[in-house]
Coordinates of C-alpha atoms in Angstrom, one line a residue:
Chain A
M1 CA 134.3 100.3 156.8
N2 CA 137.1 102.4 155.0
D3 CA 135.9 104.3 151.9
T4 CA 138.8 103.3 149.6
V5 CA 137.3 101.6 146.9
T6 CA 139.0 98.0 146.8
W7 CA 137.1 96.1 144.2
I8 CA 133.9 96.5 142.5
A9 CA 131.1 94.1 142.0
A10 CA 128.8 94.4 138.9
D11 CA 126.1 92.9 137.3
W12 CA 125.8 93.8 133.6
G13 CA 122.6 92.3 131.9
T14 CA 120.9 93.0 129.1
S15 CA 119.3 95.8 130.2
H16 CA 120.7 97.6 133.0
L17 CA 124.5 97.8 134.7
R18 CA 124.5 97.5 138.4
V19 CA 127.7 98.0 140.4
W20 CA 128.7 98.1 144.1
L21 CA 131.9 100.0 145.1
M22 CA 133.7 97.4 147.8
D23 CA 135.9 98.0 150.8
G24 CA 138.6 95.7 151.9
A25 CA 136.4 94.0 154.6
G26 CA 133.6 92.8 152.1
G27 CA 131.5 96.2 153.0
V28 CA 129.4 98.0 150.2
I29 CA 130.6 101.7 149.9
E30 CA 128.0 102.6 147.2
R31 CA 125.5 100.9 145.1
R32 CA 125.0 102.8 141.5
D33 CA 123.3 101.7 138.3
S34 CA 122.7 102.9 134.8
A35 CA 120.6 102.0 131.8
D36 CA 123.6 100.9 129.9
G37 CA 122.6 97.5 129.4
M38 CA 124.5 95.2 127.0
G39 CA 121.6 95.3 124.7
R40 CA 122.3 99.0 124.0
L41 CA 126.2 98.4 123.4
T42 CA 128.5 97.7 121.1
P43 CA 131.9 95.8 122.3
E44 CA 133.6 99.6 122.5
G45 CA 131.0 100.7 124.4
F46 CA 131.2 98.7 127.5
E47 CA 134.6 100.5 129.1
P48 CA 133.4 103.8 128.5
A49 CA 129.7 103.0 130.0
L50 CA 131.8 101.2 132.7
L51 CA 134.1 104.4 133.6
K52 CA 131.0 107.0 133.2
L53 CA 129.4 104.8 136.3
V54 CA 132.6 104.6 138.4
G55 CA 135.4 106.3 136.9
D56 CA 135.3 109.0 139.3
A57 CA 135.4 106.3 142.3
L58 CA 138.5 104.9 140.8
P59 CA 142.1 105.2 143.1
D60 CA 144.8 106.2 140.9
G61 CA 148.1 104.2 140.4
V62 CA 146.5 101.1 140.9
A63 CA 144.4 98.7 139.2
T64 CA 141.2 98.0 140.4
Q65 CA 139.5 94.8 140.3
V66 CA 136.0 94.6 138.4
V67 CA 134.3 91.1 138.7
I68 CA 131.5 91.0 136.4
C69 CA 128.4 88.8 135.9
G70 CA 125.8 88.4 133.4
M71 CA 125.3 89.1 129.7
A72 CA 128.2 91.1 129.5
G73 CA 130.1 87.8 128.8
A74 CA 127.7 86.8 125.9
R75 CA 128.7 86.6 122.1
Q76 CA 127.1 90.0 121.8
G77 CA 128.7 91.6 124.9
W78 CA 131.6 92.8 125.8
A79 CA 134.0 89.7 125.7
E80 CA 132.7 86.1 125.3
A81 CA 133.4 84.2 128.5
P82 CA 133.0 80.8 127.7
Y83 CA 130.2 78.4 129.8
A84 CA 131.1 75.9 132.4
T85 CA 129.0 72.8 132.1
V86 CA 126.7 71.2 134.3
P87 CA 127.4 69.4 136.6
C88 CA 129.6 72.0 138.2
K89 CA 130.0 74.5 141.4
P90 CA 128.7 78.1 139.9
P91 CA 131.9 79.7 138.5
S92 CA 134.6 81.6 140.2
A93 CA 136.8 84.4 139.3
V94 CA 139.2 82.1 138.8
Q95 CA 137.8 81.1 135.6
A96 CA 136.7 84.3 134.6
R97 CA 137.4 86.0 131.3
L98 CA 140.2 88.8 131.9
V99 CA 139.2 91.8 129.5
G100 CA 141.9 94.3 128.3
T101 CA 141.0 97.9 128.9
Q102 CA 142.6 101.1 127.6
D103 CA 142.3 102.6 130.9
P104 CA 145.0 101.4 133.6
R105 CA 143.0 101.9 136.5
L106 CA 140.7 99.2 135.7
R107 CA 141.4 95.2 135.9
V108 CA 138.1 93.6 134.6
R109 CA 136.9 89.6 134.7
I110 CA 133.9 88.8 133.7
L111 CA 132.3 85.4 135.3
T112 CA 131.9 82.5 133.0
G113 CA 128.5 81.3 132.5
V114 CA 126.9 78.0 132.6
S115 CA 125.8 75.7 130.1
Q116 CA 123.8 72.0 129.6
D117 CA 124.7 69.8 126.7
H118 CA 120.9 68.0 127.0
P119 CA 118.7 69.4 126.8
A120 CA 120.4 72.6 125.4
D121 CA 120.4 75.4 127.8
V122 CA 122.3 78.5 129.1
M123 CA 122.4 80.7 132.1
R124 CA 124.5 83.9 132.1
G125 CA 124.0 85.8 135.8
E126 CA 121.7 83.4 137.3
E127 CA 124.7 81.0 138.2
T128 CA 126.0 84.2 140.2
Q129 CA 122.7 84.6 142.0
I130 CA 122.8 80.6 143.0
A131 CA 126.2 81.3 144.1
G132 CA 125.2 83.8 146.3
F133 CA 122.4 81.8 148.0
L134 CA 125.2 78.5 148.2
A135 CA 127.3 81.1 150.1
L136 CA 124.5 82.2 152.6
N137 CA 123.2 78.5 152.8
P138 CA 125.8 76.4 152.7
G139 CA 125.0 72.9 151.9
Y140 CA 121.7 73.7 150.5
D141 CA 120.3 70.5 148.8
G142 CA 117.1 70.8 146.3
I143 CA 116.1 73.4 144.0
I144 CA 116.4 77.0 143.2
C145 CA 114.1 78.6 141.0
L146 CA 115.1 82.3 139.5
P147 CA 111.9 83.6 138.0
G148 CA 112.0 86.5 135.2
T149 CA 111.8 87.4 131.9
H150 CA 113.8 83.9 131.1
S151 CA 113.3 82.0 134.4
K152 CA 115.5 79.3 135.7
W153 CA 114.8 76.1 137.3
A154 CA 118.2 74.6 138.6
H155 CA 119.1 71.3 140.6
I156 CA 121.6 72.0 143.3
S157 CA 123.2 69.0 145.1
A158 CA 126.5 69.1 146.7
G159 CA 127.3 72.4 146.1
E160 CA 127.0 72.1 142.3
I161 CA 124.5 73.0 139.7
V162 CA 123.6 69.5 138.8
S163 CA 120.8 70.6 136.1
F164 CA 118.7 73.2 135.1
R165 CA 116.0 74.5 132.5
T166 CA 114.8 78.0 130.9
F167 CA 111.6 78.8 130.4
M168 CA 110.2 82.2 128.4
T169 CA 107.5 82.9 131.0
G170 CA 108.3 86.5 131.4
E171 CA 109.1 87.7 127.9
L172 CA 105.9 85.6 126.7
F173 CA 103.7 87.6 129.1
A174 CA 105.6 90.8 128.0
L175 CA 104.9 90.0 124.2
L176 CA 101.1 89.0 124.8
S177 CA 100.4 91.7 127.1
G178 CA 101.9 94.3 125.5
Q179 CA 102.1 93.4 121.7
S180 CA 99.6 91.0 120.8
V181 CA 95.9 91.3 120.5
L182 CA 95.5 90.5 124.2
R183 CA 97.0 94.2 124.9
H184 CA 93.6 95.7 124.1
S185 CA 92.3 93.4 126.9
V186 CA 94.8 93.0 129.4
A187 CA 95.6 95.6 131.7
S188 CA 99.0 96.7 132.9
E189 CA 97.8 96.9 136.2
G190 CA 95.3 95.1 138.3
W191 CA 95.2 91.7 139.5
D192 CA 92.6 89.1 141.0
D193 CA 93.8 86.1 143.1
A194 CA 91.3 83.6 142.6
A195 CA 91.6 84.3 138.8
F196 CA 95.1 83.3 138.6
A197 CA 95.3 80.4 141.0
E198 CA 92.3 79.1 138.7
A199 CA 94.5 79.6 135.6
V200 CA 97.5 78.3 137.1
E201 CA 95.4 74.9 137.9
T202 CA 93.5 74.6 134.6
V203 CA 96.7 74.5 132.6
M204 CA 98.8 72.5 134.8
S205 CA 96.0 69.5 135.1
R206 CA 95.5 70.1 131.0
P207 CA 98.7 72.0 129.6
E208 CA 97.2 72.0 126.0
R209 CA 94.6 74.3 127.6
L210 CA 97.1 77.1 127.3
A211 CA 96.9 77.3 123.2
A212 CA 93.1 77.2 123.3
D213 CA 92.7 79.6 126.1
L214 CA 95.0 82.6 125.5
F215 CA 92.2 83.9 123.1
G216 CA 89.7 83.5 125.4
L217 CA 91.3 86.7 127.3
R218 CA 90.3 88.6 124.2
A219 CA 86.8 87.3 123.5
G220 CA 86.0 87.5 127.4
S221 CA 86.6 91.1 127.3
L222 CA 84.6 92.0 124.1
L223 CA 81.8 89.6 125.1
H224 CA 81.8 89.7 128.7
D225 CA 83.2 92.9 130.0
L226 CA 86.1 90.8 131.5
D227 CA 88.2 92.9 133.6
G228 CA 91.4 93.9 132.5
G229 CA 93.5 93.0 135.8
T230 CA 91.6 89.8 136.1
A231 CA 92.7 89.2 132.6
R232 CA 96.2 90.0 133.5
A233 CA 96.1 87.6 136.4
R234 CA 94.8 85.2 134.3
L235 CA 97.4 85.4 131.4
S236 CA 100.2 85.2 134.3
G237 CA 98.4 82.2 135.8
M238 CA 98.1 80.7 132.4
L239 CA 101.8 80.8 131.6
I240 CA 103.2 80.3 135.1
G241 CA 101.0 77.1 135.0
A242 CA 102.6 75.7 132.1
E243 CA 106.1 76.7 133.3
L244 CA 105.2 74.7 136.3
A245 CA 103.7 71.8 134.7
A246 CA 106.9 71.6 132.6
A247 CA 108.9 72.0 135.9
K248 CA 107.4 69.5 137.4
P249 CA 110.3 66.9 137.7
Y250 CA 112.5 69.8 139.6
W251 CA 109.6 71.1 142.0
L252 CA 107.6 67.9 142.8
G253 CA 108.4 66.3 146.4
Q254 CA 111.3 69.1 147.0
Q255 CA 112.0 72.0 148.6
V256 CA 112.0 75.3 146.4
A257 CA 114.2 78.3 146.6
L258 CA 112.6 81.5 144.8
L259 CA 115.0 83.9 144.3
G260 CA 113.7 87.1 142.8
A261 CA 112.2 90.6 143.3
S262 CA 109.0 90.1 145.3
S263 CA 106.9 91.7 142.9
V264 CA 107.9 88.6 140.2
A265 CA 108.3 85.7 143.0
A266 CA 105.2 86.5 144.5
P267 CA 102.8 84.7 141.8
Y268 CA 105.6 82.1 141.9
R269 CA 105.3 81.4 145.8
A270 CA 101.6 81.3 145.6
A271 CA 101.2 79.1 142.8
L272 CA 103.7 76.5 144.3
M273 CA 102.2 76.6 147.9
A274 CA 98.9 75.8 146.3
Q275 CA 100.8 72.6 145.2
S276 CA 101.9 72.2 148.8
V277 CA 105.4 72.8 147.9
P278 CA 107.9 74.9 150.7
V279 CA 109.3 77.6 149.5
T280 CA 111.9 80.1 150.5
L281 CA 112.1 83.3 149.4
A282 CA 115.5 85.1 148.7
D283 CA 116.3 88.6 147.0
S284 CA 117.9 88.2 144.0
E285 CA 119.9 91.4 144.0
R286 CA 121.6 90.8 147.2
M287 CA 122.2 87.1 145.9
T288 CA 123.9 88.6 142.9
L289 CA 126.0 90.7 145.4
E290 CA 127.0 87.6 147.5
G291 CA 127.9 85.6 144.5
L292 CA 130.0 88.2 143.0
K293 CA 131.6 88.8 146.4
A294 CA 132.0 84.5 146.5
A295 CA 133.7 84.4 143.3
Q296 CA 136.0 87.3 144.2
A297 CA 136.8 85.7 147.6
T298 CA 137.7 82.4 145.7
K299 CA 140.0 84.2 143.2
D300 CA 141.7 85.6 146.5
T301 CA 142.6 82.3 148.1
K302 CA 144.4 81.3 144.7
Chain B
M1 CA 80.7 89.2 81.2
N2 CA 79.8 92.6 80.9
D3 CA 81.9 95.6 82.5
T4 CA 79.4 97.3 84.4
V5 CA 80.1 96.9 88.1
T6 CA 77.2 95.9 89.6
W7 CA 78.2 95.3 93.0
I8 CA 81.4 95.3 95.0
A9 CA 83.0 92.4 97.5
A10 CA 85.3 93.3 99.7
D11 CA 87.5 91.9 102.5
W12 CA 88.9 94.1 105.0
G13 CA 91.1 92.8 107.5
T14 CA 93.7 94.5 110.0
S15 CA 96.3 94.4 107.6
H16 CA 94.5 94.8 104.1
L17 CA 91.7 95.8 102.1
R18 CA 90.9 93.5 99.1
V19 CA 88.2 94.2 96.7
W20 CA 86.6 92.5 93.7
L21 CA 84.4 94.6 91.3
M22 CA 81.7 92.1 90.2
D23 CA 79.1 92.0 87.3
G24 CA 75.7 91.3 87.3
A25 CA 76.3 87.4 86.4
G26 CA 78.5 86.6 89.6
G27 CA 81.6 87.3 87.6
V28 CA 84.7 89.1 88.7
I29 CA 85.3 92.0 86.4
E30 CA 88.9 93.0 88.3
R31 CA 90.4 92.2 91.7
R32 CA 92.4 95.0 93.4
D33 CA 93.7 95.4 96.8
S34 CA 95.6 98.0 99.1
A35 CA 97.5 98.2 102.5
D36 CA 94.8 100.2 103.9
G37 CA 93.9 97.6 106.7
M38 CA 91.4 98.5 109.6
G39 CA 95.0 98.2 112.2
R40 CA 95.8 101.7 110.2
L41 CA 92.6 103.4 109.8
T42 CA 90.3 105.8 111.8
P43 CA 86.5 105.2 111.6
E44 CA 86.4 108.5 109.3
G45 CA 89.4 107.0 107.0
F46 CA 87.3 104.2 105.4
E47 CA 85.2 105.7 103.2
P48 CA 87.9 107.5 101.9
A49 CA 90.2 104.6 101.7
L50 CA 87.5 102.5 99.9
L51 CA 86.7 105.3 97.3
K52 CA 90.7 105.5 96.7
L53 CA 90.7 102.1 95.4
V54 CA 87.3 101.9 93.8
G55 CA 86.1 105.2 93.4
D56 CA 87.1 105.2 89.7
A57 CA 85.0 102.3 89.2
L58 CA 81.5 103.2 90.2
P59 CA 78.7 104.0 88.1
D60 CA 77.4 107.4 88.4
G61 CA 73.7 108.2 89.0
V62 CA 73.6 104.9 91.2
A63 CA 74.6 103.4 94.5
T64 CA 76.4 100.5 93.9
Q65 CA 76.3 97.9 96.8
V66 CA 79.5 97.1 98.5
V67 CA 79.3 94.0 100.8
I68 CA 82.2 93.9 103.2
C69 CA 83.5 91.0 105.4
G70 CA 86.4 91.4 108.2
M71 CA 87.9 93.6 110.8
A72 CA 86.0 96.6 109.6
G73 CA 82.9 95.3 111.2
A74 CA 84.9 95.3 114.6
R75 CA 84.5 97.6 117.4
Q76 CA 87.7 99.8 116.2
G77 CA 86.6 99.7 112.7
W78 CA 84.4 101.4 110.4
A79 CA 80.9 100.8 111.9
E80 CA 80.4 97.9 114.6
A81 CA 78.5 95.1 113.2
P82 CA 77.2 92.9 115.9
Y83 CA 78.1 89.4 116.1
A84 CA 75.6 86.3 115.2
T85 CA 75.7 83.5 118.0
V86 CA 76.5 80.2 117.8
P87 CA 74.8 77.7 116.5
C88 CA 74.0 79.7 113.2
K89 CA 74.2 79.9 109.8
P90 CA 77.1 81.9 108.5
P91 CA 75.5 85.4 108.3
S92 CA 73.9 86.8 105.1
A93 CA 73.9 90.4 104.1
V94 CA 70.1 90.8 105.3
Q95 CA 72.0 90.7 108.8
A96 CA 74.3 93.2 107.7
R97 CA 75.0 96.3 109.1
L98 CA 74.7 99.3 107.0
V99 CA 76.8 102.0 106.7
G100 CA 76.1 105.6 106.2
T101 CA 78.7 107.1 103.3
Q102 CA 79.3 110.6 102.3
D103 CA 79.1 109.7 98.7
P104 CA 76.1 108.8 97.0
R105 CA 77.5 106.2 94.6
L106 CA 78.0 103.8 97.6
R107 CA 75.7 101.6 99.7
V108 CA 78.1 100.0 102.1
R109 CA 77.0 96.8 104.1
I110 CA 79.4 95.2 106.3
L111 CA 78.7 91.4 107.3
T112 CA 78.4 90.6 110.9
G113 CA 81.0 88.5 112.6
V114 CA 80.1 85.3 114.9
S115 CA 80.5 84.7 118.3
Q116 CA 80.0 82.0 121.0
D117 CA 79.2 82.4 124.9
H118 CA 81.2 79.7 126.3
P119 CA 84.2 79.3 125.7
A120 CA 83.9 83.1 124.9
D121 CA 85.3 83.2 121.4
V122 CA 84.7 85.6 118.1
M123 CA 85.5 85.3 114.7
R124 CA 85.2 88.3 111.8
G125 CA 85.9 87.2 108.2
E126 CA 86.5 83.6 108.8
E127 CA 82.5 83.1 108.7
T128 CA 82.6 84.4 105.3
Q129 CA 85.1 81.9 104.2
I130 CA 82.9 79.2 105.8
A131 CA 79.9 80.1 104.1
G132 CA 81.9 80.2 100.6
F133 CA 83.2 76.7 101.6
L134 CA 79.7 75.8 102.2
A135 CA 78.4 77.2 99.1
L136 CA 80.5 74.9 96.8
N137 CA 80.1 71.9 99.2
P138 CA 76.4 71.9 100.0
G139 CA 75.7 69.7 102.4
Y140 CA 79.5 69.2 104.0
D141 CA 79.5 68.0 107.6
G142 CA 82.5 67.8 109.6
I143 CA 85.4 70.2 110.7
I144 CA 86.7 73.4 109.0
C145 CA 90.1 74.8 110.0
L146 CA 91.1 78.0 109.1
P147 CA 94.8 78.6 110.0
G148 CA 96.4 81.8 109.9
T149 CA 97.2 84.8 112.9
H150 CA 94.5 83.5 114.7
S151 CA 93.6 80.1 113.6
K152 CA 89.7 78.6 113.9
W153 CA 88.7 75.5 114.2
A154 CA 84.8 75.1 113.6
H155 CA 82.5 72.5 114.0
I156 CA 79.8 72.6 111.1
S157 CA 76.8 70.7 111.0
A158 CA 73.4 70.9 109.0
G159 CA 74.7 74.3 107.5
E160 CA 75.5 75.9 110.3
I161 CA 78.3 76.4 112.5
V162 CA 77.9 74.6 115.9
S163 CA 81.2 75.8 117.9
F164 CA 84.2 77.3 117.2
R165 CA 87.9 77.7 119.0
T166 CA 90.3 80.3 118.2
F167 CA 94.2 79.6 118.8
M168 CA 97.1 82.6 118.5
T169 CA 99.4 80.4 116.9
G170 CA 100.4 82.7 113.9
E171 CA 100.9 85.4 116.0
L172 CA 102.8 83.5 118.6
F173 CA 105.0 82.5 115.7
A174 CA 105.5 86.0 114.7
L175 CA 106.1 87.3 118.0
L176 CA 108.7 84.5 119.0
S177 CA 110.5 84.5 115.8
G178 CA 110.5 88.1 115.4
Q179 CA 110.8 90.0 118.7
S180 CA 111.9 87.4 121.5
V181 CA 115.4 86.2 122.2
L182 CA 114.6 83.7 119.9
R183 CA 114.8 85.6 116.9
H184 CA 118.6 85.5 117.2
S185 CA 118.1 81.7 116.2
V186 CA 115.2 81.2 114.1
A187 CA 115.7 82.3 110.6
S188 CA 113.2 84.2 108.4
E189 CA 113.6 81.5 105.8
G190 CA 114.5 77.8 105.6
W191 CA 112.5 74.7 106.8
D192 CA 113.0 70.9 108.0
D193 CA 110.5 68.7 107.6
A194 CA 111.7 65.8 109.8
A195 CA 112.2 68.6 112.5
F196 CA 108.7 70.1 112.1
A197 CA 107.1 66.7 112.3
E198 CA 109.2 65.5 115.7
A199 CA 108.3 68.8 117.1
V200 CA 104.5 68.4 116.3
E201 CA 105.0 64.8 117.7
T202 CA 106.3 65.9 121.0
V203 CA 104.3 68.7 122.0
M204 CA 101.4 66.9 121.1
S205 CA 102.1 63.7 123.2
R206 CA 103.1 66.0 126.1
P207 CA 102.0 69.6 125.6
E208 CA 103.5 70.7 128.6
R209 CA 106.8 70.4 126.7
L210 CA 106.1 73.6 125.2
A211 CA 107.1 76.0 127.7
A212 CA 110.4 73.8 128.4
D213 CA 111.7 73.4 124.9
L214 CA 111.2 77.0 123.3
F215 CA 113.9 78.1 124.7
G216 CA 116.0 75.3 123.8
L217 CA 116.1 76.8 120.2
R218 CA 118.0 79.6 121.4
A219 CA 120.8 77.2 123.6
G220 CA 120.5 74.9 120.9
S221 CA 121.8 77.9 118.2
L222 CA 124.7 78.9 120.9
L223 CA 125.7 75.3 121.9
H224 CA 125.1 72.9 118.8
D225 CA 125.1 75.4 115.8
L226 CA 121.2 74.7 115.7
D227 CA 120.5 75.6 112.0
G228 CA 117.9 78.7 111.8
G229 CA 116.1 76.9 109.0
T230 CA 115.7 73.9 111.3
A231 CA 114.9 76.1 114.2
R232 CA 112.2 77.6 112.5
A233 CA 110.4 74.6 111.7
R234 CA 110.8 73.2 114.9
L235 CA 109.4 76.2 116.3
S236 CA 106.4 76.0 113.9
G237 CA 106.1 72.4 115.2
M238 CA 105.9 73.0 118.5
L239 CA 103.1 75.7 118.1
I240 CA 100.9 73.8 115.6
G241 CA 101.6 70.7 117.8
A242 CA 100.4 72.6 120.7
E243 CA 97.0 73.7 118.9
L244 CA 96.4 70.3 117.5
A245 CA 96.7 69.0 121.1
A246 CA 94.1 71.4 122.2
A247 CA 91.9 71.2 119.2
K248 CA 92.0 67.5 119.4
P249 CA 88.1 67.2 120.1
Y250 CA 87.6 68.9 116.7
W251 CA 89.4 66.7 114.5
L252 CA 89.6 63.3 116.5
G253 CA 87.9 61.1 114.1
Q254 CA 86.6 63.6 111.7
Q255 CA 87.4 64.8 108.4
V256 CA 89.0 68.6 108.3
A257 CA 88.7 71.0 105.5
L258 CA 91.6 73.1 105.7
L259 CA 91.0 76.8 104.2
G260 CA 94.2 78.9 103.9
A261 CA 97.0 80.2 101.5
S262 CA 99.1 77.2 100.3
S263 CA 101.9 78.2 102.7
V264 CA 100.2 78.7 105.8
A265 CA 98.0 75.3 105.3
A266 CA 101.1 73.2 104.4
P267 CA 102.2 72.7 107.9
Y268 CA 98.7 71.8 109.1
R269 CA 98.2 69.6 106.3
A270 CA 101.4 67.4 106.9
A271 CA 100.5 67.4 111.0
L272 CA 97.1 66.5 110.4
M273 CA 98.1 63.9 107.7
A274 CA 100.7 62.3 110.4
Q275 CA 97.7 61.9 112.8
S276 CA 96.0 60.2 109.9
V277 CA 93.0 62.8 109.7
P278 CA 91.8 63.3 105.9
V279 CA 92.3 66.4 104.8
T280 CA 91.0 68.7 102.2
L281 CA 92.5 71.9 101.1
A282 CA 90.8 74.9 99.9
D283 CA 92.2 78.7 99.1
S284 CA 91.0 80.9 101.6
E285 CA 90.8 84.0 99.2
R286 CA 88.7 82.0 96.7
M287 CA 86.2 80.8 99.8
T288 CA 86.2 84.7 100.7
L289 CA 84.9 85.9 97.6
E290 CA 82.1 82.7 97.4
G291 CA 81.4 83.8 100.7
L292 CA 80.7 87.4 99.7
K293 CA 78.8 86.2 96.6
A294 CA 76.7 84.0 98.9
A295 CA 75.8 86.9 101.0
Q296 CA 75.3 89.2 98.7
A297 CA 72.7 86.5 96.8
T298 CA 71.0 85.9 99.9
K299 CA 70.0 89.4 100.2
D300 CA 69.2 89.7 96.6
T301 CA 66.3 87.0 97.2
K302 CA 64.8 88.9 100.4

C-alpha cells in the first residue's frame, strides 16, 4: 500500500456520507464519514460537504476520481443519475453521471440507480451492494435481500438483477414505534425471541392479522402490562412477517444472501431460518465498498 | 327551551375539547369547542381549560353537572376512569369517575371506557357514540363501525357491546402520507374513485400485497408520473382494504352502521357497498351528544 490517494469511493445516502480514500492497488488508505446526508443538503451543498470531508487528502495538480453511489444521484440530490432498467447488470462507472465541480482537484461520477417498470420500483445504492456481493461471489444465482429502512428483495441470475421489490418495513417500524400511539408501549430497547417468532408466524400465515394486531400492542400494555421489549419484538415480527409473506415468491425454495448490518439482518435471518430457508450473511458496508471498487475497475478497462 | 345551563355535555379527546351547554329539557343552548385536547394538557391543566371554555356560562351558587367522555379519562388524562369489560352496555354516568375540582360551580364526572381482555383492546369515547346510536335506534342488532384515527368495529347485541377490534388505519394514513418517503408522492388533496376501489379490492383479496405495494406509490410517481391525488386514493384504499380484510368476521353477512364525519365515513361506505354490505350512516358528533344525554339521563333515574 502507498499513501497517495488515487481515487475515492463514496456511499452518499439520505442520512450519511461515507468515503474511502483508495490507493492504486485497491487498498483502503482511510475510511471517513459525516452526517452530511443528501436529506440535509441542497444541490449546491454537495461539493462543499465532500471537500469538508476529503479536501485535505486531495493531491494537487490532478483531478482525483470520486465514484459515488446512493441518494446523491436522486432527483433531490446533487445531480440526477438516470436509472438502468431491469433486467440489467449492476451499473458500472461507464454509465455514471459525470458531475461538474468548482474545484479542479475533483472528478465526480455518480452511479445510476436501477428501476423496474412493472411493478414500479426503484433502488439507489443497493445495486452497488449487489455488485459488491457478485464481485466476491461470481456466478451467484439466487436471491439477495437487503433489509433496512426500505428493504429490497432482488432476484439475481447470470450476473443480472432480474427483478426486485421494495418494502417500507424499517420506516414503518420507526414511525410506529417512535411516532404513533404505540410509542407509549414499545420500548427503544429490549427483545423477546419467542414473541418475535410468534408474531412472524401469525402474520405470515394470516397477513390480514397485521392491521388487526397492531393496536393490540397498545391495549396489551394498558390491560396486561405487556413488556416494552416484548412489544418491540412483536412489532418487528409483525412487520417482517408481512414483508416475508409478500416476498414469498422471492425466497420460497431459494437460497438467500442477506446484506445488512448484523443488528438489522439478525431478525430477518431468524425469520427465514424458521422457514427453512438457507441464509448467507454479508456485511452491507463491505459490499458497498466492493461494489464501488468493481464499478471503478469496470471504468478503468474501457 | 330556556337559557339556564342545567348541565354540560363534553367530548374531550386527544386533540379537541367539545362542549354543549344543555337546558333542563334535553335541548342544546350552545355548542363550543377548543383545541385544548388531552394531548396538550397535564392533569392540572384540565380544570382551567374547561373553565376557559365554559366558565362564563356557569350559574353561581350551584354545582353544574359536567359529563365527559373520551381521553380525558385515560391514564395520562385528567383522572383515570376505569374500563367496563365486554360484554357490557355502554357505561352510564352511574359508573363514571367523579373528579374533584377547585371551582365549586363544577361537578365533573368522566365516563368509563370499555375494554376487552382477549384479544386485548380498549376504547374511550366511542362507547358513548355507540350509546347515542342505541338511544336513537333501540333494539339495533348488528355491527357498528367507527372509522377514524383508531377505527373501531363493534358487535352489538341486546343493547350490549359484545366484542370489538381497533385498527390504526387513520393514524397509519397520516404517518405514511405526511411523514414517510411517500409524502413526496401522496398529495394532501385530490381523489380517484377507481384507484381507491381497485386498491381496496387488491388488498382484500391478497392482504400480503399491502407490504409489497406501499413503496410502489413512490416508485410510480418517480417512474410513471403517478398523480398525487390518485396516490392518495390508492394509499387510502390499501389501508382500508387491509382493515376490511381483518374485520371480515364483523361485517360478513351483517348490516353495518357507520358512525363518522362524512369525509371519513365516505370511503368506508364505498368499500363496504362494493362488498354488498348494507350500510347506515350516522354523524359521529350527533351520536356523541346523544350518548352523553343518555348517560346523564341514566344517572338522573337512579
